[in-house]
C-alpha positions as a Python dict, from the first residue, in 0.01 Angstrom:
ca = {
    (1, 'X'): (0, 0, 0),
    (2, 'X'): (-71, 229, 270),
    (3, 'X'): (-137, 496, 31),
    (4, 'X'): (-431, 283, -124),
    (5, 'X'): (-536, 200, 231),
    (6, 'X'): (-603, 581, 325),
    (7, 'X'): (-782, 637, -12),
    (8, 'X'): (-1028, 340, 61),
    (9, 'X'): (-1085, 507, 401),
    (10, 'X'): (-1105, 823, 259),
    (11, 'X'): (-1342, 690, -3),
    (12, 'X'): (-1520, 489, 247),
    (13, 'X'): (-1613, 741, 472),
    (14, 'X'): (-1716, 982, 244),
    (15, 'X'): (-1998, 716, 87),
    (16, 'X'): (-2080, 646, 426),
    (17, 'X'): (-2176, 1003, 498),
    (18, 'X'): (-2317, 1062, 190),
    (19, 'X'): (-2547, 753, 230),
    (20, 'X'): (-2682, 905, 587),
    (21, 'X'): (-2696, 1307, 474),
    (22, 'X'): (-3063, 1300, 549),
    (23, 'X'): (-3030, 1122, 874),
    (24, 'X'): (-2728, 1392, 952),
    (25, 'X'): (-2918, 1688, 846),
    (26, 'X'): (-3278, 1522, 1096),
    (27, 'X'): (-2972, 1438, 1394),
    (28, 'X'): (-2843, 1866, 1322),
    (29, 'X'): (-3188, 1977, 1329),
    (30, 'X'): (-3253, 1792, 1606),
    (31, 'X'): (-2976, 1840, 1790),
    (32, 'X'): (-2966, 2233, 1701),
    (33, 'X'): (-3375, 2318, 1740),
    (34, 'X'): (-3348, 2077, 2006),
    (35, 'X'): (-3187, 2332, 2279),
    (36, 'X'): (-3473, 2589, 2215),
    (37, 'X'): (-3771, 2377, 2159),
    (38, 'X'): (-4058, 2460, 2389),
    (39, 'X'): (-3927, 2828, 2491),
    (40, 'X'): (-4114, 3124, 2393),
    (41, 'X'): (-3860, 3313, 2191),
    (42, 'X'): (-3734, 2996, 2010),
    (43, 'X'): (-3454, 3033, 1765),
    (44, 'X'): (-3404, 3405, 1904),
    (45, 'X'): (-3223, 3261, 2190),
    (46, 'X'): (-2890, 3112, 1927),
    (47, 'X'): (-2874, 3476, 1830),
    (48, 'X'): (-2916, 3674, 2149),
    (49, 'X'): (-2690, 3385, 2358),
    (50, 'X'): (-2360, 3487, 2220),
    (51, 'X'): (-2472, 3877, 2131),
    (52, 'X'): (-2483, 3878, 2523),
    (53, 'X'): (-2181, 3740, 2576),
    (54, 'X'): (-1978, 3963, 2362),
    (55, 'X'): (-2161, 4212, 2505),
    (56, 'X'): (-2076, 4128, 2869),
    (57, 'X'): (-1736, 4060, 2807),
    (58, 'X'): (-1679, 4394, 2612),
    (59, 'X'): (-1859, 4602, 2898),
    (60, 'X'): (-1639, 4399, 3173),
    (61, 'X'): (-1317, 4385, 3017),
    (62, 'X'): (-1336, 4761, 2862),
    (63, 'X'): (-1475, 4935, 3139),
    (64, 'X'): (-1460, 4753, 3470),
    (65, 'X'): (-1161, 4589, 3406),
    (66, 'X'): (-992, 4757, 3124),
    (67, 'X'): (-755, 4514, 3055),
    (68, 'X'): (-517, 4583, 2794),
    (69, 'X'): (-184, 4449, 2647),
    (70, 'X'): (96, 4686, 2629),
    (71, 'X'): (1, 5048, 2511),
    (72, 'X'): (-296, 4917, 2311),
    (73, 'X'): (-649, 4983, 2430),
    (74, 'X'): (-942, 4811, 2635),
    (75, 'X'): (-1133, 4767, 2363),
    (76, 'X'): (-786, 4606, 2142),
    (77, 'X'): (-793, 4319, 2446),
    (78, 'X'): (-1178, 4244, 2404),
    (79, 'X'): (-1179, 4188, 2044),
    (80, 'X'): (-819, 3977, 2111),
    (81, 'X'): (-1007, 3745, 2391),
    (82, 'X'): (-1326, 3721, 2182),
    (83, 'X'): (-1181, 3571, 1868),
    (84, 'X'): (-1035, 3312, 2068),
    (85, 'X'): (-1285, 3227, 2353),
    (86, 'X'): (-1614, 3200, 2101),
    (87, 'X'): (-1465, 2927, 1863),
    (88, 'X'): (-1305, 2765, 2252),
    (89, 'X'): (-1687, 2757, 2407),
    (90, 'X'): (-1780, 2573, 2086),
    (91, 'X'): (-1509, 2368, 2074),
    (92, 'X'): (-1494, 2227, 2400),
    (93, 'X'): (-1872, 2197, 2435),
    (94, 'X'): (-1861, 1902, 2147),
    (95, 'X'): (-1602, 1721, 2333),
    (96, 'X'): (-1736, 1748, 2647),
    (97, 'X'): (-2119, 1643, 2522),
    (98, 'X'): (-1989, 1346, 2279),
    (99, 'X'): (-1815, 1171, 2605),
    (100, 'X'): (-2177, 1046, 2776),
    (101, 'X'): (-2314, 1073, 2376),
    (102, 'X'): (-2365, 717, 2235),
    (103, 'X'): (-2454, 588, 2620),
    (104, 'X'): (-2727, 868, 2586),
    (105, 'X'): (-2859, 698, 2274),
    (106, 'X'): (-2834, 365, 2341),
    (107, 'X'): (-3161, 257, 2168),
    (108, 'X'): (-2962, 352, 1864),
    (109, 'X'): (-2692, 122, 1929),
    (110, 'X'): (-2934, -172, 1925),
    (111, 'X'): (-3042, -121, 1516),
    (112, 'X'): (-2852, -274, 1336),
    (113, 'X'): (-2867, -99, 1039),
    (114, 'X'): (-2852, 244, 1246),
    (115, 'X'): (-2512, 452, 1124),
    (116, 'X'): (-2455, 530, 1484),
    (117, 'X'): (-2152, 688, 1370),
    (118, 'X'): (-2339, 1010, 1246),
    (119, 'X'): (-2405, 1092, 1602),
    (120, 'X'): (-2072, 1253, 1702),
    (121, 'X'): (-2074, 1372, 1370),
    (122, 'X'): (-2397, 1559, 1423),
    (123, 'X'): (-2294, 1742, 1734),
    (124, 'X'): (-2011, 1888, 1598),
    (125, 'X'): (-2164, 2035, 1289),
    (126, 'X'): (-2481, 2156, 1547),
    (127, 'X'): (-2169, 2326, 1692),
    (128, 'X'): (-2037, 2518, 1405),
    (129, 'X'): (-2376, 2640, 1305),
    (130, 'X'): (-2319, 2828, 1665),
    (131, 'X'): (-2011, 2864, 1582),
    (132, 'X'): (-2070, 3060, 1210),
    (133, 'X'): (-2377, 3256, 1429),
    (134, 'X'): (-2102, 3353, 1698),
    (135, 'X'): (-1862, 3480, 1442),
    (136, 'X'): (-2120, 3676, 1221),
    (137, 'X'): (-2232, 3881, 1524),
    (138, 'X'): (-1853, 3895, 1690),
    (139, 'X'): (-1755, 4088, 1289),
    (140, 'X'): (-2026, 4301, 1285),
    (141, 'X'): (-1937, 4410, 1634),
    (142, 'X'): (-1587, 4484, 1530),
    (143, 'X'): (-1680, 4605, 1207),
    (144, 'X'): (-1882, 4910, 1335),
    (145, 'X'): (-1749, 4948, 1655),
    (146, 'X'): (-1392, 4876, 1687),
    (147, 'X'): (-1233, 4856, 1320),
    (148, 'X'): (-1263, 4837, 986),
    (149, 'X'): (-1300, 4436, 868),
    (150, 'X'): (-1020, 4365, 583),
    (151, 'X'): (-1103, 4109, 288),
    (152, 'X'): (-834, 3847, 528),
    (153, 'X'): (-1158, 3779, 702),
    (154, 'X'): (-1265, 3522, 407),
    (155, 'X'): (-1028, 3326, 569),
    (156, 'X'): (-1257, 3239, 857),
    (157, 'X'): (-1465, 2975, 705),
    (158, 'X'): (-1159, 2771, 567),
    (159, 'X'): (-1067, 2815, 970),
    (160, 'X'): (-1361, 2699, 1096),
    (161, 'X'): (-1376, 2425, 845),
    (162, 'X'): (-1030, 2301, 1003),
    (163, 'X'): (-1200, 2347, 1310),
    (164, 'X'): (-1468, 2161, 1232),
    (165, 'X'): (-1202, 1823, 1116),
    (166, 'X'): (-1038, 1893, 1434),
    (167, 'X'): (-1338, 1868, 1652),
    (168, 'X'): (-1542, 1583, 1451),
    (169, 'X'): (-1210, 1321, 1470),
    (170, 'X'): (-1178, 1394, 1893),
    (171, 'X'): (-1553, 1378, 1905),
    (172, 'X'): (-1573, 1005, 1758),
    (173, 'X'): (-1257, 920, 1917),
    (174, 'X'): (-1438, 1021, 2284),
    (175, 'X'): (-1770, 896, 2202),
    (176, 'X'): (-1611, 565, 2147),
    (177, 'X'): (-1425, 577, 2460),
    (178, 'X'): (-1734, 672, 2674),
    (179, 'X'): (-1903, 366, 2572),
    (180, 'X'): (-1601, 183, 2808),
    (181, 'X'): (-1506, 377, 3040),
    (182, 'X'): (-1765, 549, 3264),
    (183, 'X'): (-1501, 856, 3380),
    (184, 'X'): (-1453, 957, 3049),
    (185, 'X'): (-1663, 1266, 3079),
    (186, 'X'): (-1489, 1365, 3382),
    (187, 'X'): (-1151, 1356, 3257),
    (188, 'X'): (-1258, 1577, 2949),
    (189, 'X'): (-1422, 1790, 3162),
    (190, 'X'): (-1109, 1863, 3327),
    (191, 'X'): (-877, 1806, 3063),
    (192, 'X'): (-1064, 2111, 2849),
    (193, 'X'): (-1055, 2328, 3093),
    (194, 'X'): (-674, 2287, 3135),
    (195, 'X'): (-624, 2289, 2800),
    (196, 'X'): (-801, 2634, 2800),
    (197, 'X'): (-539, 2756, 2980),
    (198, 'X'): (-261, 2602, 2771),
    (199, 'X'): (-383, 2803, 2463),
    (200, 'X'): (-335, 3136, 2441),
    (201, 'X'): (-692, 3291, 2471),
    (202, 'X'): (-680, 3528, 2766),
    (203, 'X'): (-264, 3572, 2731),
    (204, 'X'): (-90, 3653, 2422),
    (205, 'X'): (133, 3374, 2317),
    (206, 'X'): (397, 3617, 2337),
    (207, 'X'): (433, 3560, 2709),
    (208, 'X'): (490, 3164, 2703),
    (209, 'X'): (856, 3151, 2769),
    (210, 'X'): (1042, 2975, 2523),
    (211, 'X'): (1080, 2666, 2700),
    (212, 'X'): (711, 2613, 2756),
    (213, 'X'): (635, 2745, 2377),
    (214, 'X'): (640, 2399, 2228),
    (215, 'X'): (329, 2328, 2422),
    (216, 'X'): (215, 2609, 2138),
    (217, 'X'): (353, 2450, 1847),
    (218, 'X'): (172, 2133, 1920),
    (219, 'X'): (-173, 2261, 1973),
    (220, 'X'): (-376, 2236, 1722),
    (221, 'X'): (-608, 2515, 1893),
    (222, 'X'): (-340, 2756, 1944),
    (223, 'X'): (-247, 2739, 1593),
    (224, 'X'): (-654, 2805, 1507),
    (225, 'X'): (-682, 3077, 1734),
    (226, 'X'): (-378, 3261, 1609),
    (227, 'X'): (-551, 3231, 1257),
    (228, 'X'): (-846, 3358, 1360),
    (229, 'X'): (-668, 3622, 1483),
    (230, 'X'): (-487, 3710, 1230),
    (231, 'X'): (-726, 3741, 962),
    (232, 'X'): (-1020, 3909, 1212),
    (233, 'X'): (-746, 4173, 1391),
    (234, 'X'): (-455, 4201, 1197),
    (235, 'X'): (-588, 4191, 849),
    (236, 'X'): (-326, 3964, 736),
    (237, 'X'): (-354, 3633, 540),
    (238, 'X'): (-236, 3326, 781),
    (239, 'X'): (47, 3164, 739),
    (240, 'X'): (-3, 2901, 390),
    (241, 'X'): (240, 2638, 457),
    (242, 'X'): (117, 2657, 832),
    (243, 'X'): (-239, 2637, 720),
    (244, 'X'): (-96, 2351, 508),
    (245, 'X'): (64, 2149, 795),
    (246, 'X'): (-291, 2243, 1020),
    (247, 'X'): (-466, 2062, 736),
    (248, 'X'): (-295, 1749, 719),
    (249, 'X'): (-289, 1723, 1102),
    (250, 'X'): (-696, 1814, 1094),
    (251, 'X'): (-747, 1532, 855),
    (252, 'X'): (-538, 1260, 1025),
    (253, 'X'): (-713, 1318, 1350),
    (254, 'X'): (-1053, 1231, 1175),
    (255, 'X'): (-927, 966, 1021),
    (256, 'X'): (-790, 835, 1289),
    (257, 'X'): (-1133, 902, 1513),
    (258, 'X'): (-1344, 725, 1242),
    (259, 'X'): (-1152, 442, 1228),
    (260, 'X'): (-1124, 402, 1598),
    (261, 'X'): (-1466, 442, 1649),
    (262, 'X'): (-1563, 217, 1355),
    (263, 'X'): (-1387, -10, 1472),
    (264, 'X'): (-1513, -66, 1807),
    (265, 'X'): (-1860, -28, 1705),
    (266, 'X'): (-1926, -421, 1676),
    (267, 'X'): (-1854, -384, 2091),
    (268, 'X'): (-2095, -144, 2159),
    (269, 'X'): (-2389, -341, 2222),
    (270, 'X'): (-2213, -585, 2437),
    (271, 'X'): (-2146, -336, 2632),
    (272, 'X'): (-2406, -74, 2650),
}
C-alpha cells in the first residue's frame, strides 16, 4: 500500500510539472534575466559574477594568504575551497530567497487555477543555471591553470542534479513555512550560515574529530561537496553505493517538501 502511495505521488507530481513546463521555463526566465534586466552589460554580469570570485579568492588565498593543507600548495587549497563554496553560495541562496517567496507573490496565491507550487521550483532551477555557469568557469580555471581535468568530472552533472532534489524539496518545504510564520527567513538566515560551518568547505573533513564526524555522515551537503571533490580534484569516481544512499535521501526530501507544501496550499489564502 505504501508502495502504490509513493508511485501516485511520484506520478502525480511529475504530470503536475509537466502540465506547467511553460509556466516553469517563463517563472526561470524570469527569475534568471530578472537579476540583470535594465543593466548595461546584461547577461555578462552571470558570467563575470563568479569569474570574479574565483578570481578573488585564488589571488587572496594563494598569495596573501597562502593557505594550504599539509605539504600541498596554495593553489591545492583554492581549488579545495572553490569546489565546495560555489555549489554552497547557490545552495543557500535558494533557501534563503524561497522563505519570504510565496508572501512575495501573493497575487499568485489568489488564482485559483495558478500552480503556485512551481514557484519554489523555479528558484532553484534559476539557481543551478548559476550553478552549471559557476562550475564551467571554476574547470576551465583548473583545467589550464592548476591541473589536468580527468573524465571523473562527468560526474558533476549527476551531482548537481542531486543537488538540485536536495535544494527543490527544502525550498517548498520553507516556502510553505514562510507563509505562517513571519521569522522564518531569519532563522534560515542563520541556520545556513551555521550550517556552512558544519560542512567541510574551508576545513578538510579530516579534522572533525570522530565524535563530532556524525554531524558529517548526516549532511547531505557534506556528502555533495566531497563528491564534487572527488571527481573535480582527485580524479576518482565517487563512491556508487554512497551516491546510491545520497539519491534515495535527495528524493525523499522532495517528496516530502511537495507534499508538505501541497498540502497546506488550500491555507494559503486564508492566510496571506
Amino acid at each position: 500500500m505504501r508502495a502504490r502511495k509513493r508511485a501516485v505521488l511520484k506520478f502525480t507530481l511529475l504530470l503536475s510539472l509537466y502540465r506547467s513546463r511553460s509556466l516553469i521555463a517563463d517563472f526561470i526566465r524570469k527569475d534568471f534575466v530578472g537579476k540583470y534586466k535594465g543593466t548595461t552589460m546584461g547577461f555578462t554580469w552571470a558570467v563575470i559574477t563568479p569569474l570574479c570570485i574565483i578570481l578573488i579568492f585564488t589571488f587572496v588565498f594563494s598569495t596573501i594568504l597562502k593557505v594550504r593543507f599539509g605539504g600541498g600548495r596554495s593553489a591545492d587549497f583554492v581549488v579545495y575551497f572553490l569546489c565546495g563554496m560555489i555549489p554552497w553560495l547557490t545552495f543557500s541562496d535558494a533557501l534563503n530567497r524561497s522563505a519570504s517567496l510565496i508572501r512575495e507573490n501573493a497575487h499568485f496565491v489568489q488564482r485559483i487555477i495558478f500552480p503556485v507550487e512551481i514557484l519554489p521550483l523555479s528558484v532553484s532551477l534559476s539557481g543551478m543555471i548559476q550553478l552549471g555557469i559557476g562550475f564551467t568557469l571554476l574547470l576551465g580555471v583548473v583545467g589550464v591553470f592548476f591541473t589536468p581535468l580527468t573524465w571523473t568530472v562527468v560526474f558533476v552533472p549527476l551531482l548537481v542534479c542531486l543537488q538540485l532534489l536536495f535544494t527543490i524539496g527544502l525550498t517548498w518545504t520553507i516556502a510553505c513555512l514562510g507563509v505562517f510564520v513571519r521569522d522564518t527567513g531569519h532563522a534560515i538566515g542563520l541556520g545556513t550560515q551555521m550550517w556552512m560551518f558544519l560542512t567541510p568547505i574551508i576545513y578538510p573533513a579530516e579534522l572533525v574529530p570522530e565524535s563530532l564526524k556524525i554531524l558529517l555522515v548526516i549532511n547531505p551537503m557534506a556528502h555533495l561537496v566531497k563528491g564534487y571533490r572527488l571527481a573535480i580534484i582527485e580524479g576518482t569516481v565517487p563512491d556508487i553505493a554512497g551516491l546510491l544512499i545520497l539519491t534515495c535521501v535527495m528524493v525523499m526530501v522532495a517528496a516530502f517538501g511537495y507534499l508538505f507544501f501541497m498540502r497546506s496550499k488550500p491555507a494559503f489564502a486564508d492566510v496571506l
